[in-house]
C-alpha positions as a Python dict, from the first residue, in 0.01 Angstrom:
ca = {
    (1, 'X'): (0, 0, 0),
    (2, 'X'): (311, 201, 38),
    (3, 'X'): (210, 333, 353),
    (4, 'X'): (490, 220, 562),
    (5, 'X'): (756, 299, 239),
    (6, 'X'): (1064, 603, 294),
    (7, 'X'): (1046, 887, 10),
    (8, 'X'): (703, 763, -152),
    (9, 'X'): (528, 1036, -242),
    (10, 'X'): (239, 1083, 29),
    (11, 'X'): (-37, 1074, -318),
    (12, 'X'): (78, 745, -396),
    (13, 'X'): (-53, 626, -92),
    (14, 'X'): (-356, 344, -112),
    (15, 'X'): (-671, 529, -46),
    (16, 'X'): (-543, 902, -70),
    (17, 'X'): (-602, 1151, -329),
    (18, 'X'): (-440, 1487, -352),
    (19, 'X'): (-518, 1791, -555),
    (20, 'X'): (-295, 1997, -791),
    (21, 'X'): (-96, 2164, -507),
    (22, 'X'): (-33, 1801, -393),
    (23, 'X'): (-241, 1841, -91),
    (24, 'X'): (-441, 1539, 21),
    (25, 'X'): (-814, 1573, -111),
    (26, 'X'): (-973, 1277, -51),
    (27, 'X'): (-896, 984, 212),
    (28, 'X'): (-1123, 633, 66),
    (29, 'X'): (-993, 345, 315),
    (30, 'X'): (-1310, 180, 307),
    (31, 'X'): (-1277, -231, 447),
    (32, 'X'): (-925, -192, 506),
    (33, 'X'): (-884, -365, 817),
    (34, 'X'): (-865, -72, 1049),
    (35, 'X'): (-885, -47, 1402),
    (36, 'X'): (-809, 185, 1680),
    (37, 'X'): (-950, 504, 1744),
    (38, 'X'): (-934, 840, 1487),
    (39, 'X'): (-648, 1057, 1575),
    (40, 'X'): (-768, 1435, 1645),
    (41, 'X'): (-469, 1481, 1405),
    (42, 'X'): (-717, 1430, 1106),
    (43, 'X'): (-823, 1811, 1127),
    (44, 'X'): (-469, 1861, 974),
    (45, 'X'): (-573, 1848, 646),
    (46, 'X'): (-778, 2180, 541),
    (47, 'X'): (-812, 2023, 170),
    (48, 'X'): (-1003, 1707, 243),
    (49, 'X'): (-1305, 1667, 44),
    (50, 'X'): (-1395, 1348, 159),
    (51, 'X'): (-1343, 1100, 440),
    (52, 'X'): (-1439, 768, 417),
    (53, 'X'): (-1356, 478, 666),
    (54, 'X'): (-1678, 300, 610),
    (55, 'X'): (-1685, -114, 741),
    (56, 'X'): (-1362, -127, 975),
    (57, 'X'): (-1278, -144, 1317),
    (58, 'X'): (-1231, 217, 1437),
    (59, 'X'): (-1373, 286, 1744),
    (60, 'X'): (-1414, 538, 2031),
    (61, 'X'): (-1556, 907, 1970),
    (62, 'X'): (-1556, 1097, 1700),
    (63, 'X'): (-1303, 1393, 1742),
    (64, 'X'): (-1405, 1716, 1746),
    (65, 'X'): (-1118, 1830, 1510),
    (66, 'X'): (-1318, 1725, 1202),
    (67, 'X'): (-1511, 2047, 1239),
    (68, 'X'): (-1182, 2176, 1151),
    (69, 'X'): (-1194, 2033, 794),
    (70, 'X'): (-1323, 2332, 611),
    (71, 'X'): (-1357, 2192, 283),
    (72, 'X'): (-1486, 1864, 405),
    (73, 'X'): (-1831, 1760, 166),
    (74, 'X'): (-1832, 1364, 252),
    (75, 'X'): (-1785, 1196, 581),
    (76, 'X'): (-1835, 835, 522),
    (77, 'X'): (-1723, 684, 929),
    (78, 'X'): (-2076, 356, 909),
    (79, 'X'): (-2004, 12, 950),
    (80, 'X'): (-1747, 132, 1298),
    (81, 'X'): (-1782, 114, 1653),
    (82, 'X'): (-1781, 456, 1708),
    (83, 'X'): (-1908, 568, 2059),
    (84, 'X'): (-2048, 928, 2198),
    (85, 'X'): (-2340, 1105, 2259),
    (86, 'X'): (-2338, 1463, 2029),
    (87, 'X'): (-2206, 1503, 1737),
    (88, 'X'): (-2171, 1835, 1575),
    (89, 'X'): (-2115, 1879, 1229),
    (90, 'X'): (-2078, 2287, 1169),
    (91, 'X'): (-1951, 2284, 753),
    (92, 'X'): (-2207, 2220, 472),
    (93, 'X'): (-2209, 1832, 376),
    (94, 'X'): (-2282, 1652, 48),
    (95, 'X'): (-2322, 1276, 241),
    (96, 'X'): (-2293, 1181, 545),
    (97, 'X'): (-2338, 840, 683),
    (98, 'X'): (-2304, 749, 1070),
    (99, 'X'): (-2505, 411, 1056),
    (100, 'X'): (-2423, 112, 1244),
    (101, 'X'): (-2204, 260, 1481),
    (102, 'X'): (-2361, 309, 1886),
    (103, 'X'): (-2355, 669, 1857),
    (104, 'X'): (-2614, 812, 2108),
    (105, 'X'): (-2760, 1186, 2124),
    (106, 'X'): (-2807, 1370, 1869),
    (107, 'X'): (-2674, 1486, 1541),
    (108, 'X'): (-2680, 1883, 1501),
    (109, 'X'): (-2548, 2089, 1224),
    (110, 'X'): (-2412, 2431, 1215),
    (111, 'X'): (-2564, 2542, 876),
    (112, 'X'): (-2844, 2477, 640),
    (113, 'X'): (-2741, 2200, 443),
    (114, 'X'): (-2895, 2164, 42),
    (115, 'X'): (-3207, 1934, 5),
    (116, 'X'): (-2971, 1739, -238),
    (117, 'X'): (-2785, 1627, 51),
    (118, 'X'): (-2746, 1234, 183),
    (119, 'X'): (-2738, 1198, 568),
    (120, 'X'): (-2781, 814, 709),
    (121, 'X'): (-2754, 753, 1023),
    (122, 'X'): (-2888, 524, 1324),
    (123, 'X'): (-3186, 665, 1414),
    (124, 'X'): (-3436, 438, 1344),
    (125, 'X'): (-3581, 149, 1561),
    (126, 'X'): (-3500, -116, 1722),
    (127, 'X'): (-3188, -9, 1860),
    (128, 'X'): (-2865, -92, 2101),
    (129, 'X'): (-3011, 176, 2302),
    (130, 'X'): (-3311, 262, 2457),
    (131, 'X'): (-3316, 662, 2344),
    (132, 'X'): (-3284, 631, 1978),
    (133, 'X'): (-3034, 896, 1817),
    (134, 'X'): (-3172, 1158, 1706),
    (135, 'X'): (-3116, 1351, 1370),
    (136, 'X'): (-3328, 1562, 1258),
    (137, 'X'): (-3132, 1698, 907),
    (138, 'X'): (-3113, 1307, 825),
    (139, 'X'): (-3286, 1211, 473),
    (140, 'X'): (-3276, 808, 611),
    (141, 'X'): (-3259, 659, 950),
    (142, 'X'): (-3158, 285, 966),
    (143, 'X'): (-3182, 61, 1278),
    (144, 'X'): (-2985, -220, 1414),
    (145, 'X'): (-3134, -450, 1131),
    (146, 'X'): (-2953, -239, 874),
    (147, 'X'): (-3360, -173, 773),
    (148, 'X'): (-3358, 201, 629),
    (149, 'X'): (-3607, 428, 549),
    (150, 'X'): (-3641, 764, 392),
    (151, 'X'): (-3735, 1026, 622),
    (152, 'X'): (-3912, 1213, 374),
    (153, 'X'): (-4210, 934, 421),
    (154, 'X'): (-4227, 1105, 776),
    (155, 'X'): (-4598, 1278, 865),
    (156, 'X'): (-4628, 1601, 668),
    (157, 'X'): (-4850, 1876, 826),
    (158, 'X'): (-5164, 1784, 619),
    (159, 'X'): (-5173, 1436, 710),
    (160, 'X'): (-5275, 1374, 1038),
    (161, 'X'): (-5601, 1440, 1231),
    (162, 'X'): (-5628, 1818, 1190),
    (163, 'X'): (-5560, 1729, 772),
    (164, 'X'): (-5853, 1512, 791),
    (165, 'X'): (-6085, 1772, 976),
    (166, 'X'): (-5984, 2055, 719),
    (167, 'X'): (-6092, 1796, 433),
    (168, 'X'): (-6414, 1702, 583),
    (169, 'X'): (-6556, 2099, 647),
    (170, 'X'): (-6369, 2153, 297),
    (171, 'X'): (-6604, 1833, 150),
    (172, 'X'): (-6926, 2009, 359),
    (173, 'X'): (-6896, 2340, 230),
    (174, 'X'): (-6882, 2223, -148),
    (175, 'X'): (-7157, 2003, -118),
    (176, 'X'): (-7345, 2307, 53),
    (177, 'X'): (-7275, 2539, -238),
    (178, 'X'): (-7356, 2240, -474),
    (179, 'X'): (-7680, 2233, -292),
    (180, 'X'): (-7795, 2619, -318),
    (181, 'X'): (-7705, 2620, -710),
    (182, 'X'): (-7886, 2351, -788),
    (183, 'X'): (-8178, 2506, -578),
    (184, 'X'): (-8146, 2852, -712),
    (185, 'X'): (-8095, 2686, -1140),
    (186, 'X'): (-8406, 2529, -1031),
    (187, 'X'): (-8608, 2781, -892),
    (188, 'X'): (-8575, 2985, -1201),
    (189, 'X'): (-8657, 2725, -1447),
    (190, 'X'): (-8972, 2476, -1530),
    (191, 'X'): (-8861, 2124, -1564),
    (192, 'X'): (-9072, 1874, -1764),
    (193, 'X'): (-9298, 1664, -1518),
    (194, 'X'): (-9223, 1342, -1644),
    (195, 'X'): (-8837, 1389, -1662),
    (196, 'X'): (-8937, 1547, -1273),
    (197, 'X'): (-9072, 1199, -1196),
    (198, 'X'): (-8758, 997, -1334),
    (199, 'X'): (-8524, 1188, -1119),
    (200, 'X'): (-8735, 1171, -819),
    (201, 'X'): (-8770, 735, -831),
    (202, 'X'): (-8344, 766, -888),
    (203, 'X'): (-8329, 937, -553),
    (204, 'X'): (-8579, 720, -382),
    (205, 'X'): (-8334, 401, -470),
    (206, 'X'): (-8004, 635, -424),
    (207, 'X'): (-7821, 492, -109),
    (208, 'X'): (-8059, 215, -50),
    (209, 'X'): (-7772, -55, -29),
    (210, 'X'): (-7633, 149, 265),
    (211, 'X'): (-7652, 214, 604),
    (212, 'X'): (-7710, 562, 496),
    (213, 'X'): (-8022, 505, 415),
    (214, 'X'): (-8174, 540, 747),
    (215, 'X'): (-8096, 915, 742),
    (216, 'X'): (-8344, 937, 453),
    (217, 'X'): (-8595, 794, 671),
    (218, 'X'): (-8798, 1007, 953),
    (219, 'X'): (-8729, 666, 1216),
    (220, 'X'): (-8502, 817, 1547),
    (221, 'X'): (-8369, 485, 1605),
    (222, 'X'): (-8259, 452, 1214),
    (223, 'X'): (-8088, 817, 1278),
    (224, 'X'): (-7914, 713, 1602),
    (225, 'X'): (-7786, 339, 1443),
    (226, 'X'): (-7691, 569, 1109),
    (227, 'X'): (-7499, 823, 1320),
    (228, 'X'): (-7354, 526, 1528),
    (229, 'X'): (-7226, 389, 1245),
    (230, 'X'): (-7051, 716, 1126),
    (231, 'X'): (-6876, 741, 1446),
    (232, 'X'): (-6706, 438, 1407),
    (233, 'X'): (-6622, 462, 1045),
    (234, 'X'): (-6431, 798, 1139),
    (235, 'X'): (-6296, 622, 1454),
    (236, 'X'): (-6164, 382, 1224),
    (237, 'X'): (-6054, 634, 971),
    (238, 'X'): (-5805, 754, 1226),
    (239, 'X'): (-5720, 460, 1342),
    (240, 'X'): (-5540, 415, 998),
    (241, 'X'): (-5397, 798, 983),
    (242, 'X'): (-5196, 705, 1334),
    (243, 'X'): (-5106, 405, 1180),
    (244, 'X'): (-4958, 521, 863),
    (245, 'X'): (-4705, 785, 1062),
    (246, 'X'): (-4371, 674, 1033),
    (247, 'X'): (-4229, 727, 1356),
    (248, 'X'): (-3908, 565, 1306),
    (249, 'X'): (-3790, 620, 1690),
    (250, 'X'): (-4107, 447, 1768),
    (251, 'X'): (-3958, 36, 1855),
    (252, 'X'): (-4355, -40, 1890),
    (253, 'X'): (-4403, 102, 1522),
    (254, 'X'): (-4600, -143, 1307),
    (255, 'X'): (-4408, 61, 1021),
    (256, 'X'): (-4215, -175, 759),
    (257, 'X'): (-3886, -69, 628),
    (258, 'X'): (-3843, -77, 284),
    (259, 'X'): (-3481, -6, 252),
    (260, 'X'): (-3160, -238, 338),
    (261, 'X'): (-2830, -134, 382),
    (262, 'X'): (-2526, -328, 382),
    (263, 'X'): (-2150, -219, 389),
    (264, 'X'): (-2029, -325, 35),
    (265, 'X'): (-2310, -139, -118),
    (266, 'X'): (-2317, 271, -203),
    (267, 'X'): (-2664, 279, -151),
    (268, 'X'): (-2945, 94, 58),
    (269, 'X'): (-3151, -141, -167),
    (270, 'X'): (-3526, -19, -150),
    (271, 'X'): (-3661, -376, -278),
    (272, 'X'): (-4030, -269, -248),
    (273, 'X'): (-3999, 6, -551),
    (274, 'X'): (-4106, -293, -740),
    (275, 'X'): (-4458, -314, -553),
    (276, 'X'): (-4528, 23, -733),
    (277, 'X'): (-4743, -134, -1001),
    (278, 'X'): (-4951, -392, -781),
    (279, 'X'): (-5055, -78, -566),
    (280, 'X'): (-5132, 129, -857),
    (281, 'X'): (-5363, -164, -1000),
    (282, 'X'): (-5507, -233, -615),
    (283, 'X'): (-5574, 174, -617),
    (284, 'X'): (-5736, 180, -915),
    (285, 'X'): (-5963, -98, -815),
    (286, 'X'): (-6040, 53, -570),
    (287, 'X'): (-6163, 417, -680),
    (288, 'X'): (-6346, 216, -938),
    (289, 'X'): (-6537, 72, -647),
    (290, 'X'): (-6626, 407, -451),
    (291, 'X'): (-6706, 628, -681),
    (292, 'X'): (-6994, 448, -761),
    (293, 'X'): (-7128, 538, -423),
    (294, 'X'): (-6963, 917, -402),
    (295, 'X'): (-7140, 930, -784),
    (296, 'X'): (-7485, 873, -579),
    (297, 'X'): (-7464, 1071, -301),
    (298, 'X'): (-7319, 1350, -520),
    (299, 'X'): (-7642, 1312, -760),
    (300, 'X'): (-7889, 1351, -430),
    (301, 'X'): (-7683, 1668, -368),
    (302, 'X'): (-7749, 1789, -692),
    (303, 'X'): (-8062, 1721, -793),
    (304, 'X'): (-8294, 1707, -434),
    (305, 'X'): (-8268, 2075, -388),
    (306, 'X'): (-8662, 2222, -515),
    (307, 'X'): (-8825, 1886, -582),
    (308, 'X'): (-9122, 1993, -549),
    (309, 'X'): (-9315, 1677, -441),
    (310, 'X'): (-9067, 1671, -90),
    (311, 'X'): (-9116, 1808, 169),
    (312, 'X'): (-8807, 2032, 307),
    (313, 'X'): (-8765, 1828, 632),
    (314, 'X'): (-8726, 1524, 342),
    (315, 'X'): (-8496, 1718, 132),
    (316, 'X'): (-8282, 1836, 430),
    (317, 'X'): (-8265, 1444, 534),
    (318, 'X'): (-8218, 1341, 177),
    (319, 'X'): (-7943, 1606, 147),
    (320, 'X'): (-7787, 1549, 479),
    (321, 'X'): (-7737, 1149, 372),
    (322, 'X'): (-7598, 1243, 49),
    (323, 'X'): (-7316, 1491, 216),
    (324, 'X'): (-7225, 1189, 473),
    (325, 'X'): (-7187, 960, 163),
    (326, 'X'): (-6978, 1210, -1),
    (327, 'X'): (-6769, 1330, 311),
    (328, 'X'): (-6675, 940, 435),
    (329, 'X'): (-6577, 871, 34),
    (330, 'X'): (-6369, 1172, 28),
    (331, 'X'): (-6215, 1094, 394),
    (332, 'X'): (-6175, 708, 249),
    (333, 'X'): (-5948, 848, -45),
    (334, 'X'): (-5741, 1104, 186),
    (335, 'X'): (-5634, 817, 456),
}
């Protein structure tokens, strides 16, 4: 390697790279059999681009004197047995990958770093420790498993509970303003008696496959089971938003990785991108299915408003079932 060789150029070296002005840019010693701990000395080298000691032996705490690499973009130190519980990373990085080491803490950074930027490290779950570590700049977080996932599949602000709630009143108030055009086109125009009749039989057999159906009807008890039944569907609806957070510093999370990482490889190995078309097919199927019924309660919207023949306690309970079947449909498609 001519490491250990008198009057060899230091840019022959295995595993170093140096620039024009012979300075070393670039230290790759990846599976070389290392072991021992990182000198502080490696903050001697204000030209290093990139650092990478991935899959050896190295161990104790990262030094503090890599902050003093200035032009450092890539710090490659996974696959070690580095210990300690901050690390501080104050320059602007390309990559950087701390997985499988038992680093503990946190990982904080001193600037902004570009959304192009690759961060790995261990905080994912299950891990050797009970507090998981925690980076918050990280685009994946990998666990003990050498499981990764991307962090961008984290929770955005619009789904969750309070996403859901702004879609249902958003769902309401269209199907009100649906409602008053369709009574105000109607009010100001003479429909034909018989086409009157056709449309009125469609909305007597609208919804009559559902549980919905009892909100048509002036029964208590079918209004209490209806509303009963509701409750649980948006229950349940939840249910599945808290589920499909990925709280990767959750060890209780039902969440499945899709990535897998392994020392020999540049990048982790998301397997499941291949699923892509059997969920497009099952989503498709799917839609196909429900907007059937968001086509009928959409249709009682539309067209119950000034039938003259009901009664406006019936079209208010003809309306009010046809907003339901619309709002869970539209709830169904944001979860």
């Amino acid at each position: 390697t001519k490491w250990t060789e008198e009057y060899i150029d230091h840019c022959l070296w295995h595993g170093v790279t140096c620039n024009k002005e012979g300075s070393v840019s670039s230290l790759n010693l990846t599976n070389n059999g290392l072991s021992g701990f990182l000198s502080s000395d490696i903050g001697s080298f204000p030209s290093l681009e990139k650092l990478n000691l991935t899959d050896n032996g190295m161990k104790g705490s990262i030094p503090s004197d890599i902050n003093k690499l200035a032009s450092l973009k890539e710090l490659l130190l996974s696959y070690n047995d580095f210990i300690g519980s901050v690390i501080h990373i104050p320059m602007e990085l390309d990559s950087l990958e701390l997985q499988s080491n038992r680093l503990t803490g946190s990982v904080t950074f001193g600037v902004s770093n570009k959304d192009s930027s690759y961060f790995v490290s261990d905080c994912g779950s299950p891990s050797f420790f009970k507090n998981v570590l925690i980076c918050d700049e990280c685009t994946q977080c990998c666990n003990l498993l050498n499981e990764c996932e991307d962090t961008d599949q984290a929770e955005s602000k619009w789904a969750s509970t309070y996403g859901l709630l702004i879609v249902s009143f958003a769902t309401i108030g269209i199907c009100f303003i649906t409602a008053c055009v369709s009574w105000a086109v109607k009010h100001n125009s003479v429909v034909n008696p018989r086409t009157l009749q056709k449309i009125e039989d469609k909305i007597n057999l609208t919804g009559q496959d559902s549980v919905y159906v009892f909100f048509q009807d002036e029964s208590y008890s079918g209004w209490i089971f209806a509303l009963f039944v509701c409750c649980i569907q948006i229950v349940i609806l939840n249910m599945f938003i808290k589920a499909a957070r990925l709280k990767l510093e959750d060890e209780n999370s039902a969440w499945q990785y899709k990535g897998k990482c392994l020392p020999d490889g540049e990048d982790c190995d998301f397997e499941q991108e291949d699923m892509k078309g059997g969920w497009f097919i099952f989503i498709i199927l799917m839609s196909i299915e429900v907007l059937f019924d968001l086509m009928k309660g959409f249709y009682l919207i539309v067209h119950v408003p000034g039938m003259v023949h009901f009664s406006f306690l019936k079209q208010i309970r003809y309306l009010f079932s046809g907003t339901i079947i619309c709002l869970v449909i539209v709830a169904f498609f944001y979860v």
